[in-house]
mmCIF file of C-alpha atoms and ligand atoms in Angstrom:
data_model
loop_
_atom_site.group_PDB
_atom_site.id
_atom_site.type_symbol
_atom_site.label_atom_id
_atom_site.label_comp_id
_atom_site.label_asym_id
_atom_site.label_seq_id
_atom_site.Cartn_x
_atom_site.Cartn_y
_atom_site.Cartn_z
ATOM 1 C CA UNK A 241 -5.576 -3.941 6.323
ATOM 2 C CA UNK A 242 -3.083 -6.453 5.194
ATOM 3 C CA UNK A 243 -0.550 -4.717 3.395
ATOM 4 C CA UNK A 244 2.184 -5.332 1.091
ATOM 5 C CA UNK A 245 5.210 -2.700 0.999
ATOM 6 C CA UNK A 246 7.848 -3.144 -2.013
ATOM 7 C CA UNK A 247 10.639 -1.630 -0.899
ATOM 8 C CA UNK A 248 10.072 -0.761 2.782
ATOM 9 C CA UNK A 249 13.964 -0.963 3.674
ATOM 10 C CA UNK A 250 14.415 1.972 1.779
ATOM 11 C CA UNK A 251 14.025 5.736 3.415
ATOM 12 C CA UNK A 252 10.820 6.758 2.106
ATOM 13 C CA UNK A 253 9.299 3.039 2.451
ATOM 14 C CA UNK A 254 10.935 2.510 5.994
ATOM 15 C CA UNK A 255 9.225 5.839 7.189
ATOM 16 C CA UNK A 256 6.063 4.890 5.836
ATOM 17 C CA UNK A 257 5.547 1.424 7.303
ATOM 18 C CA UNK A 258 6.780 2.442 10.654
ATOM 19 C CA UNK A 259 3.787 4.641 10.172
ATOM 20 C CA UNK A 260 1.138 2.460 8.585
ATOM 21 C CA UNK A 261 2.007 -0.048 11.662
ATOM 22 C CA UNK A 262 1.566 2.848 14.056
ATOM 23 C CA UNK A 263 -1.988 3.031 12.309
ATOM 24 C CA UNK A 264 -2.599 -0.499 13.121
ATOM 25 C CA UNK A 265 -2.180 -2.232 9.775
ATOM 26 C CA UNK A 266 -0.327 -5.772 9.453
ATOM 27 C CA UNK A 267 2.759 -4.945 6.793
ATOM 28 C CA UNK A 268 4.507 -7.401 5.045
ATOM 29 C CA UNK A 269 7.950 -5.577 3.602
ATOM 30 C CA UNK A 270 9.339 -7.187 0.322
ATOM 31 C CA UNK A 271 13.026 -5.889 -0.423
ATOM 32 C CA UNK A 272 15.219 -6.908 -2.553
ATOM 33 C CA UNK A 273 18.291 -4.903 -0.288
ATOM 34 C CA UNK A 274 19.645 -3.556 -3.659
ATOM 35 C CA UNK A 275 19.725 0.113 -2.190
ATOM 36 C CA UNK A 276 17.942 -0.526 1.014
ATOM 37 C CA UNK A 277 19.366 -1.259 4.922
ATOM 38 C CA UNK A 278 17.519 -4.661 6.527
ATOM 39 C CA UNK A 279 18.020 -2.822 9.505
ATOM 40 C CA UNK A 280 15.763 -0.176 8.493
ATOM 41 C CA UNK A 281 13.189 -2.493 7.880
ATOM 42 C CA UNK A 282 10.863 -1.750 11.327
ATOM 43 C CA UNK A 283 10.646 -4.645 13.929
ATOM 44 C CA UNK A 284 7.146 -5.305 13.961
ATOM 45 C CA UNK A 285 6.255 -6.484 10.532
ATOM 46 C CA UNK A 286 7.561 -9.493 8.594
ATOM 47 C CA UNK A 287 10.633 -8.978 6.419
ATOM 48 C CA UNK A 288 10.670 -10.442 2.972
ATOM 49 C CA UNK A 289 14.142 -10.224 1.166
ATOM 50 C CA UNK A 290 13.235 -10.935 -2.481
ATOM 51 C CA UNK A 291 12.534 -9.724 -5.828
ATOM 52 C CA UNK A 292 9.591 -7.145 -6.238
ATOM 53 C CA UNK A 293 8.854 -8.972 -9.854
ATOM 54 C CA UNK A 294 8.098 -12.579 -7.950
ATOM 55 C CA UNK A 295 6.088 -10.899 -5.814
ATOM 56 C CA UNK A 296 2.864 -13.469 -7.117
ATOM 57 C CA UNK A 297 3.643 -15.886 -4.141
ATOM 58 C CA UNK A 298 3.777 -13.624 -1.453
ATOM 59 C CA UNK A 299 0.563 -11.729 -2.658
ATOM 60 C CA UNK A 300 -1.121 -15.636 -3.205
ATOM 61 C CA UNK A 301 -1.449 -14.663 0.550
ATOM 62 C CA UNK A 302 -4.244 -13.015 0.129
ATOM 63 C CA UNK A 303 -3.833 -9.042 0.897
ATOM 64 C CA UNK A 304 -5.994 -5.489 0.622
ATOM 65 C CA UNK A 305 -3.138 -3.605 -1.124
ATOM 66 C CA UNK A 306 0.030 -2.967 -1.977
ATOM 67 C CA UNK A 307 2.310 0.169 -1.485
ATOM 68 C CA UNK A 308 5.109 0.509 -4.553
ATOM 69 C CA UNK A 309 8.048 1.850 -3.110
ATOM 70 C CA UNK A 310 10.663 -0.361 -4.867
ATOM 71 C CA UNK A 311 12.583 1.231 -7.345
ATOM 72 C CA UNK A 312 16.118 2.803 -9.195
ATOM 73 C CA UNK A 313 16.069 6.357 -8.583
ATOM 74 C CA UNK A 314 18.871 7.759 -9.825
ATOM 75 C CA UNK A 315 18.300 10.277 -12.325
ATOM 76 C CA UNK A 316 22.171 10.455 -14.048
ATOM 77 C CA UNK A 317 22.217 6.873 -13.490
ATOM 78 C CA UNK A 318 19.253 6.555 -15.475
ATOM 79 C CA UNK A 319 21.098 8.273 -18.532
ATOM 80 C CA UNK A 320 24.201 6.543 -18.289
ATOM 81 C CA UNK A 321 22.489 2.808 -18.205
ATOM 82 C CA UNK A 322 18.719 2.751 -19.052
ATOM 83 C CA UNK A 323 18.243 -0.531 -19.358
ATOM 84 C CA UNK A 324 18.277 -0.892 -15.259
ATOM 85 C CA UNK A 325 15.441 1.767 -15.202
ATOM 86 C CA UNK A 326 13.311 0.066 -18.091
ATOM 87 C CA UNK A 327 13.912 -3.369 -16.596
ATOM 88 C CA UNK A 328 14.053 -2.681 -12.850
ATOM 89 C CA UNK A 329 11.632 0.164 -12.492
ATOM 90 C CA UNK A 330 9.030 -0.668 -15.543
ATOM 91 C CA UNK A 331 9.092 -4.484 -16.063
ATOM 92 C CA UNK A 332 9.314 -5.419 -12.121
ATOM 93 C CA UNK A 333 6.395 -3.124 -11.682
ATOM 94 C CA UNK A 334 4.072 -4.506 -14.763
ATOM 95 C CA UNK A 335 5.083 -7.768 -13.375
ATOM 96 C CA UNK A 336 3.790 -6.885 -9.693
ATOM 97 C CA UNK A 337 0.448 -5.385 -11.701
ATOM 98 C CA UNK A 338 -0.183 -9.104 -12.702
ATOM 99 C CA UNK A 339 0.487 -10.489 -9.710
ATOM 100 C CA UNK A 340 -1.822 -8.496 -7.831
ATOM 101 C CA UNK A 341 -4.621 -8.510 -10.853
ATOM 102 C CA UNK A 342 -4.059 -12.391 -10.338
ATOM 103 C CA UNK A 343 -4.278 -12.640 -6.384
ATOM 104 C CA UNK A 344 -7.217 -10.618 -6.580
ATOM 105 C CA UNK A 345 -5.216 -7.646 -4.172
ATOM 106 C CA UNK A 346 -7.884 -4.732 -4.545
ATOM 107 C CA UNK A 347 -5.552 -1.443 -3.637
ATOM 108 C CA UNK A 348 -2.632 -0.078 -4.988
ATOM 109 C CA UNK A 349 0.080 3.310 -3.943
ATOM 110 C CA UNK A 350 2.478 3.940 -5.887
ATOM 111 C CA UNK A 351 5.473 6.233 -5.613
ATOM 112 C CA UNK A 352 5.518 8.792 -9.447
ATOM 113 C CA UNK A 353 7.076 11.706 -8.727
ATOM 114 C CA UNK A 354 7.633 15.759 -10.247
ATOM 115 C CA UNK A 355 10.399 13.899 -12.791
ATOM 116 C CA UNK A 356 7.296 12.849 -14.688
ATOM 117 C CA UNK A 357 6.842 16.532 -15.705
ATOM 118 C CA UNK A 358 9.982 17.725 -16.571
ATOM 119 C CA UNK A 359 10.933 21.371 -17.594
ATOM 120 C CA UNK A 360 7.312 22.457 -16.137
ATOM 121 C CA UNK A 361 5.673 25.517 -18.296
ATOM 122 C CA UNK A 362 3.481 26.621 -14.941
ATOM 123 C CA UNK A 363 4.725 26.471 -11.676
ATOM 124 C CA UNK A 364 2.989 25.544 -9.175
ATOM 125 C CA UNK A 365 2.746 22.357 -11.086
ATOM 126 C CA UNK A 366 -0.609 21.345 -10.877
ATOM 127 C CA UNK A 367 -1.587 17.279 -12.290
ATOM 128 C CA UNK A 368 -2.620 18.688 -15.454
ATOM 129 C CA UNK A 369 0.539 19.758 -17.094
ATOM 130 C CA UNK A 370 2.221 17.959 -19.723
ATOM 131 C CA UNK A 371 3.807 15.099 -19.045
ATOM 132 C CA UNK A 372 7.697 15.624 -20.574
ATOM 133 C CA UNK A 373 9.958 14.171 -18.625
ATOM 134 C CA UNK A 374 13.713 14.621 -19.416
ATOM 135 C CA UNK A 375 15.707 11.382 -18.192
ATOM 136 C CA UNK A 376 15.004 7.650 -17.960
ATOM 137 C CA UNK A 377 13.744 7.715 -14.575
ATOM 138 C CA UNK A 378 11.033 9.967 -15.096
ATOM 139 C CA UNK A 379 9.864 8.477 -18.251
ATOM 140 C CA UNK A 380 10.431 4.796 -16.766
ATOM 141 C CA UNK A 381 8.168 6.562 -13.772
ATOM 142 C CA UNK A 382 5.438 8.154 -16.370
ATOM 143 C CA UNK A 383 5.539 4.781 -18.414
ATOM 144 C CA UNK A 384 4.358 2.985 -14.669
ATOM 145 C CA UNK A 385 1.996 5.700 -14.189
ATOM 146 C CA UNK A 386 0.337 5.047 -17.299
ATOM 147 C CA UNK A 387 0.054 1.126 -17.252
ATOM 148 C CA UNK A 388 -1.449 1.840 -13.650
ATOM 149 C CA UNK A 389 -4.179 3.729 -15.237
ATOM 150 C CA UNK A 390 -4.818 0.875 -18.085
ATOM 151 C CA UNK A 391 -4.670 -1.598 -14.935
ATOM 152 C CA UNK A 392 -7.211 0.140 -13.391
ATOM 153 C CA UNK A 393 -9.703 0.553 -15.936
ATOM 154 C CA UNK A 394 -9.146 -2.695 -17.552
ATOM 155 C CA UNK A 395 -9.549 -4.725 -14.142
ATOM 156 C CA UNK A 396 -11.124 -2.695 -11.565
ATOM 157 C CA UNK A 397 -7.476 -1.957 -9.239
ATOM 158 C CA UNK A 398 -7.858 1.045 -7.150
ATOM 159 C CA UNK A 399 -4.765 2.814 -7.551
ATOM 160 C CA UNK A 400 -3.299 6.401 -6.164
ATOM 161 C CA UNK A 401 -0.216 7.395 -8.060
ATOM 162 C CA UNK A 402 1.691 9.969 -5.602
ATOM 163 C CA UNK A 403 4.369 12.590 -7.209
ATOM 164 C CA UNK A 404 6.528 13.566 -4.678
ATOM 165 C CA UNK A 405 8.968 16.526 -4.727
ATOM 166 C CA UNK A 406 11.423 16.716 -2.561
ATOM 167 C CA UNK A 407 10.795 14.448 0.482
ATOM 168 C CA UNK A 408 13.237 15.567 2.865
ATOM 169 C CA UNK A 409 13.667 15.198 7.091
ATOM 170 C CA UNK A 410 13.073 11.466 9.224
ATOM 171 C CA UNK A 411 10.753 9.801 11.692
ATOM 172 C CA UNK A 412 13.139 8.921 14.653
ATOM 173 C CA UNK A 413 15.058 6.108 13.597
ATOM 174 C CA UNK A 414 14.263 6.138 10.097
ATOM 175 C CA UNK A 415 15.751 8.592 7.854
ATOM 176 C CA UNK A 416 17.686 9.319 4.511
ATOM 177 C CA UNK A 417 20.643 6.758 4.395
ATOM 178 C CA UNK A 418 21.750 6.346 0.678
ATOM 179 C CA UNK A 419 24.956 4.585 -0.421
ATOM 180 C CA UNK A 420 25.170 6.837 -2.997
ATOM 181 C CA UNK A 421 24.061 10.035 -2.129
ATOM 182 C CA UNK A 422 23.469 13.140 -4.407
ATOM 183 C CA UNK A 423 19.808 14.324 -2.744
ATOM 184 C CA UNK A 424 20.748 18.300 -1.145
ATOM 185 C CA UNK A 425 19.674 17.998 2.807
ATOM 186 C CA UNK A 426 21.809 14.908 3.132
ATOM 187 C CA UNK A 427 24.558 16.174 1.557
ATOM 188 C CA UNK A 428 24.672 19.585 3.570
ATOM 189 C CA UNK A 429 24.185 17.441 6.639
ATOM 190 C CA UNK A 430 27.657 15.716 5.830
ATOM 191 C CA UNK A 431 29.206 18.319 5.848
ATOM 192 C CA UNK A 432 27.792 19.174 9.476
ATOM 193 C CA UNK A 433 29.397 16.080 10.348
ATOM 194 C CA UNK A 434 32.718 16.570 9.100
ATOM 195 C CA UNK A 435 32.014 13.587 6.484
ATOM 196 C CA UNK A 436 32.444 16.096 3.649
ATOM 197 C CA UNK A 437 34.623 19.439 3.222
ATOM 198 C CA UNK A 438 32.087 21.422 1.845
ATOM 199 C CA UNK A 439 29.193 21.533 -0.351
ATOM 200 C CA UNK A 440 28.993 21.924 -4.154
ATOM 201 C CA UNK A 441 26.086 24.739 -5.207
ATOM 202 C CA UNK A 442 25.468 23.404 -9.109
ATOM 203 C CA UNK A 443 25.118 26.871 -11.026
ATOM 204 C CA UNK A 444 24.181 30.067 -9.471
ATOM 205 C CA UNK A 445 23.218 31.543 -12.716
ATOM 206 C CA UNK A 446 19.678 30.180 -12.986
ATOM 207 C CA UNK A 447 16.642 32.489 -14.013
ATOM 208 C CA UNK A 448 15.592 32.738 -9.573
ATOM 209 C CA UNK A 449 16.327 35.752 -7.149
ATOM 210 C CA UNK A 450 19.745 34.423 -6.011
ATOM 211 C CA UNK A 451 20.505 32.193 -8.845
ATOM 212 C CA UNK A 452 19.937 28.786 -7.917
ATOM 213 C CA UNK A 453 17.341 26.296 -8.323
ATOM 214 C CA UNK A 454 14.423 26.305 -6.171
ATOM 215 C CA UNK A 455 12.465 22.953 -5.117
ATOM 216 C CA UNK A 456 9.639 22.213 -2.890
ATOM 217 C CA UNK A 457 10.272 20.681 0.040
ATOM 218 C CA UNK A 458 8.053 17.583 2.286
ATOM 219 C CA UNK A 459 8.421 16.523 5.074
ATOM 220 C CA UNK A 460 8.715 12.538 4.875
ATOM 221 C CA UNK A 461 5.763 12.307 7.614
ATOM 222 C CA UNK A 462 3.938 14.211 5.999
ATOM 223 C CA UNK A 463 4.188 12.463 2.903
ATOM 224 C CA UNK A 464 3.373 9.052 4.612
ATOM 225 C CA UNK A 465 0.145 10.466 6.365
ATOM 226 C CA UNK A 466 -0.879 11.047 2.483
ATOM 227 C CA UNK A 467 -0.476 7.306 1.913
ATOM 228 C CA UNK A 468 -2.547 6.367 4.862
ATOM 229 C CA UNK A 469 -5.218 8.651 3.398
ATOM 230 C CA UNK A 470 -5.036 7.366 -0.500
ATOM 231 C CA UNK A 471 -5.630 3.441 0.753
ATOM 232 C CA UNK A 472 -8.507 4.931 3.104
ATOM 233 C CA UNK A 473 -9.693 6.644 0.081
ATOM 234 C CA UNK A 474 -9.062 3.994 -2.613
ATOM 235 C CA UNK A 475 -11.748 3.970 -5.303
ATOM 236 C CA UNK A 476 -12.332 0.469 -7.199
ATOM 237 C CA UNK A 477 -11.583 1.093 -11.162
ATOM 238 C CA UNK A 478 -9.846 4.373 -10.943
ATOM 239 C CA UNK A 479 -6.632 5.812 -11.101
ATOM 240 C CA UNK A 480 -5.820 8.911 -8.942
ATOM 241 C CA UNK A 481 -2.679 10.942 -9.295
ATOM 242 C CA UNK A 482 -1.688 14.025 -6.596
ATOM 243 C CA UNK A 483 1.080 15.863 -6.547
ATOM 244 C CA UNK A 484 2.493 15.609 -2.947
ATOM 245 C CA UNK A 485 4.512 19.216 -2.100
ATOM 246 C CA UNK A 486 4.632 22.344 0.122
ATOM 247 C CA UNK A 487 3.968 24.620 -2.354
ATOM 248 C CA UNK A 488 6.316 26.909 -1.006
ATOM 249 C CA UNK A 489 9.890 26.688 -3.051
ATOM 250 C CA UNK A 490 13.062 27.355 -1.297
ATOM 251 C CA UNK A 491 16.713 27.918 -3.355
ATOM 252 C CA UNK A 492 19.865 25.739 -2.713
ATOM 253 C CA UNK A 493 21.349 28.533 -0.980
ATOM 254 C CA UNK A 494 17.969 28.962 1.547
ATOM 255 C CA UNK A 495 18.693 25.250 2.441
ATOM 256 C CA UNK A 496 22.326 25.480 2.762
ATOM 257 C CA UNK A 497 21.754 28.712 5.214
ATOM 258 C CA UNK A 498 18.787 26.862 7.047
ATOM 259 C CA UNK A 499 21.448 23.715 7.327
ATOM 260 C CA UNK A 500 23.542 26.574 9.221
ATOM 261 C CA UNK A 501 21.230 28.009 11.512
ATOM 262 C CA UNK A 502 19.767 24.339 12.538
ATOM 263 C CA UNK A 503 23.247 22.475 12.896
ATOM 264 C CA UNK A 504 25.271 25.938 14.051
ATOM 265 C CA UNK A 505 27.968 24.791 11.827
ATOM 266 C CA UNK A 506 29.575 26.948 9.195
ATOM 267 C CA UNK A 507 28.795 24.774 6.192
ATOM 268 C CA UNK A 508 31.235 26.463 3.731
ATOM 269 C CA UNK A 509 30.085 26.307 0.037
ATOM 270 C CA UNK A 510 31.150 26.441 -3.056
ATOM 271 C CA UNK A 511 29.713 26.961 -6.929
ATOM 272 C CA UNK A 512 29.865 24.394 -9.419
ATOM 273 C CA UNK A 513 29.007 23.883 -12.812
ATOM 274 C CA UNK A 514 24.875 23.583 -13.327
ATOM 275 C CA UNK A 515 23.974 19.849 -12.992
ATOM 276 C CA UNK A 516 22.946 17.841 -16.321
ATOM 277 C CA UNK A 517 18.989 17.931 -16.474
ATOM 278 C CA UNK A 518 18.152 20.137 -13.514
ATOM 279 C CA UNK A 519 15.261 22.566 -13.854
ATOM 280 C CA UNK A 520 15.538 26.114 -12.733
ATOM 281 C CA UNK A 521 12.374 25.635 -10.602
ATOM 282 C CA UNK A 522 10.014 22.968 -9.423
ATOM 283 C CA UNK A 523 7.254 23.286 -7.028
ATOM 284 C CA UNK A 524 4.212 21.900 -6.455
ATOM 285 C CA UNK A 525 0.410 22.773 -6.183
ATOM 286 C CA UNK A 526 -1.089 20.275 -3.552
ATOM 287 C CA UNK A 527 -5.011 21.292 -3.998
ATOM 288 C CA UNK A 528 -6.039 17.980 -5.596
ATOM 289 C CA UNK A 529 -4.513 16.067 -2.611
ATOM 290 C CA UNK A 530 -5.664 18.660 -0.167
ATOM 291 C CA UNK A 531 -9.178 18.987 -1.417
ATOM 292 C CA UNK A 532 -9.832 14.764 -3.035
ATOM 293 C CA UNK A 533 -7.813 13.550 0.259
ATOM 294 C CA UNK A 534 -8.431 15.627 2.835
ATOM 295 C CA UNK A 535 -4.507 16.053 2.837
ATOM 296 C CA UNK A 536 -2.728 18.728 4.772
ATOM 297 C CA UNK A 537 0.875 19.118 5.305
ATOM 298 C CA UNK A 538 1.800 19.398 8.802
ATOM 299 C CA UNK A 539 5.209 20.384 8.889
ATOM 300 C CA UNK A 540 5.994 22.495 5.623
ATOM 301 C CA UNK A 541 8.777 24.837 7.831
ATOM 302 C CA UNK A 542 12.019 24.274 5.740
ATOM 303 C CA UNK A 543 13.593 24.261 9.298
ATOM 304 C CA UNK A 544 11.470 21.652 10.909
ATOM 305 C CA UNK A 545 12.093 19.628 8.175
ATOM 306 C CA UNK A 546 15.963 20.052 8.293
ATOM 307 C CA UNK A 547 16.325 19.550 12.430
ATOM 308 C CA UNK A 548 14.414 16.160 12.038
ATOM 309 C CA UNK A 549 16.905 14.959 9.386
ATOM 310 C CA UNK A 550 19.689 16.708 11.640
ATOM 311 C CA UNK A 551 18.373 14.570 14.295
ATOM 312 C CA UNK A 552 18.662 11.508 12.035
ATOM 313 C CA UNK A 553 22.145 12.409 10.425
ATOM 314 C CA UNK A 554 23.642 12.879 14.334
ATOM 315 C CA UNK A 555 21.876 9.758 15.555
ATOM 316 C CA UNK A 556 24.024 7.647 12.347
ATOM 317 C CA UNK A 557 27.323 9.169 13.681
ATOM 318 C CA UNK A 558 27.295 9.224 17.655
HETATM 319 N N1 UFG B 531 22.147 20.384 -5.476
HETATM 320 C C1 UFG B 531 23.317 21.108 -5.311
HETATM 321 N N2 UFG B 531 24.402 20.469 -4.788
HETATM 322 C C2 UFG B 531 24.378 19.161 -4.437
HETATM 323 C C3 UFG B 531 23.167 18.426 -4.612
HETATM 324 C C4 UFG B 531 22.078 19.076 -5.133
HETATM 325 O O1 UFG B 531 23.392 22.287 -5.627
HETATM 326 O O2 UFG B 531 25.413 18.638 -3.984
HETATM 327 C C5 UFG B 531 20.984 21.087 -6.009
HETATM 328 C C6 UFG B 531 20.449 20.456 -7.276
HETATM 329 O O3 UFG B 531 21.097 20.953 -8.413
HETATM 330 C C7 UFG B 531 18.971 20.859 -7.210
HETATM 331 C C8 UFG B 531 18.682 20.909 -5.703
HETATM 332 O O4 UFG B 531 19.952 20.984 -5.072
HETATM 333 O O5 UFG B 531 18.800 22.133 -7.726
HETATM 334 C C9 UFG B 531 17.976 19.681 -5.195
HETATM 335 O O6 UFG B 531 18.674 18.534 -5.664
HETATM 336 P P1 UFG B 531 18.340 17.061 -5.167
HETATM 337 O O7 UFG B 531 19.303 16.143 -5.841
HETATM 338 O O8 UFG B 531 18.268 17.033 -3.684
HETATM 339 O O9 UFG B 531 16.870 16.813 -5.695
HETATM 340 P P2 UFG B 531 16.281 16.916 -7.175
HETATM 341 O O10 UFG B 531 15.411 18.125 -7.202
HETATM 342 O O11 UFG B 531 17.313 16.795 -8.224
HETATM 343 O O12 UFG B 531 15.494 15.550 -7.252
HETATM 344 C C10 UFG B 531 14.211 15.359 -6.777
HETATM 345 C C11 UFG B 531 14.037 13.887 -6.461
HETATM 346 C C12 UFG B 531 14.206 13.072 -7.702
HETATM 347 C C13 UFG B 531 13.285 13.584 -8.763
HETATM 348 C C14 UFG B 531 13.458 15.049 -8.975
HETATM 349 C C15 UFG B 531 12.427 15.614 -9.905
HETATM 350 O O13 UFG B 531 14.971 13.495 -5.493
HETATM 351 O O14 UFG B 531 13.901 11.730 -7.428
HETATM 352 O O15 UFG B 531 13.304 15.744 -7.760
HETATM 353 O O16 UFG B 531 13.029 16.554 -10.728
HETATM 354 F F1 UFG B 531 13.548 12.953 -9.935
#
């Protein structure tokens, strides 16, 4: 397929078009380089730097799908100024909706993820629970979500909406690089490097065994492979949404020890207030993906998952 990829210089879009050109697919990445690295962008596809929202040229091309990547993600930057979220996450993506109603592009992927739910009732969090999220970016994510489905009723797009959790590790050269960083693995990792003193634990007075939060943890492959599966899978006229996890939760202070045993680096830690908008617990149940997709995670060992980003994080700093 020829394939459009909005954000592909970003970690999670990097990953997955190094893999959808490993599949054989032609990719065409669109970036803006906002938060992305043109170096991340792999070699054998062509690079577009450009806004997502003028994407009606590019897509004039004539392509079988797109794959949404592009977007603020931020979640306390999403309190503090909205108005990026609702304009860079929500308009830009309606806007790309057009464009590819109006080029006639047939497939759609797009990246929702667990902030769409919120403070979850049930956990595992299976598709069916309320949607409440509890910031900008999950709403600006829900409000996407929910235009897709309109999109794909109204004009026939086949469209996979995939909530991630907590996509964690790298494939080889591409890996978790943010300017601003505040995701967990990363931040451990830094301190592995001697880029960072120690690391903050926000609250260890949460309702779990050892008091801090628990989240589900994916392997970034393994979240791409799910991608390959939804365009194989793509259904004309409907809109499918899977919650992409482990199922297995581990607590900040599993990953910080894990971080230790993989890097053999002391890691010293300390607690900090709880974190704005955090839920105690989020994991997910992945039986729609497994059993609609044929979708099974390969490398769901918390420690797997942390040597790969290792890997990564020592390859940046050698
Ligand atoms: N944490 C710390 N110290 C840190 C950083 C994080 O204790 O320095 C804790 C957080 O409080 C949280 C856990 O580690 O309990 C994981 O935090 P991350 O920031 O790595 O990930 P989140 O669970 O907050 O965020 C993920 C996605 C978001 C998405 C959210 C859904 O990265 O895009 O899940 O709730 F919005």
């Amino acid at each position: 397929m020829k394939l459009l990829v909005t954000g592909g210089a970003g970690y999670i879009g990097s990953v997955c078009t190094a893999r959808l050109l490993a599949a054989g697919h032609e990719v065409v990445v669109l970036d803006d380089l906002s938060t992305g690295h043109a170096d991340a962008v792999p070699e054998d596809c062509r690079f577009v730097q450009g806004d997502v929202g003028e994407a009606g040229v590019l897509l004039a091309e004539g392509f079988d799908g797109v794959l949404h990547f592009a977007a603020k993600s931020l979640v306390g930057e999403s309190v503090q100024d909205p108005s990026k979220y609702w304009h860079g996450n929500v308009v830009t993506s309606v806007r790309l909706l057009d464009a590819m109603r109006d080029a006639g592009v047939p497939r759609l992927v797009f990246s929702s993820t667990a902030a769409t739910y919120g403070e979850p009732d049930q956990v595992p969090i299976r598709e069916t629970v309320p949607t409440r999220p509890t910031n900008p970016y999950g709403a600006t994510k829900l409000a996407i979500d929910q235009a897709i489905t309109s999109y794909a009723e109204a004009y026939g797009l086949a469209a996979t909406s995939l909530r991630y959790f907590n996509v964690a590790g790298a494939y080889g050269r591409f890996g978790e690089r943010h300017t601003t960083e505040t995701h967990l693995i990363p931040l451990v990792l830094q301190v592995a490097t001697g880029q960072r003193e120690q690391i903050q634990i926000y609250g260890d007075d949460w309702p779990t065994e050892d008091g801090t939060c628990i989240r589900d943890y994916i392997h970034v492959l393994d979240l791409a492979e799910a991608h390959l599966l939804a365009l194989e899978t793509a259904v004309a006229g409907r809109h499918r949404i899977y919650n992409l996890g482990n199922g297995t939760g581990f607590s900040v202070r599993q990953v910080v020890d894990t971080c230790r045993e993989v890097t053999g680096h002391p890691i010293p830690a300390v607690v900090a207030p709880r974190r704005a908008g955090d839920p105690a617990v989020l994991v997910a149940s992945s039986e729609l993906a497994q059993s609609e997709l044929g979708w099974k995670p390969q490398r769901a060992d918390l420690a797997d998952i942390v040597r790969d980003a290792w890997g990564f994080t020592q390859s940046q700093f050698s």
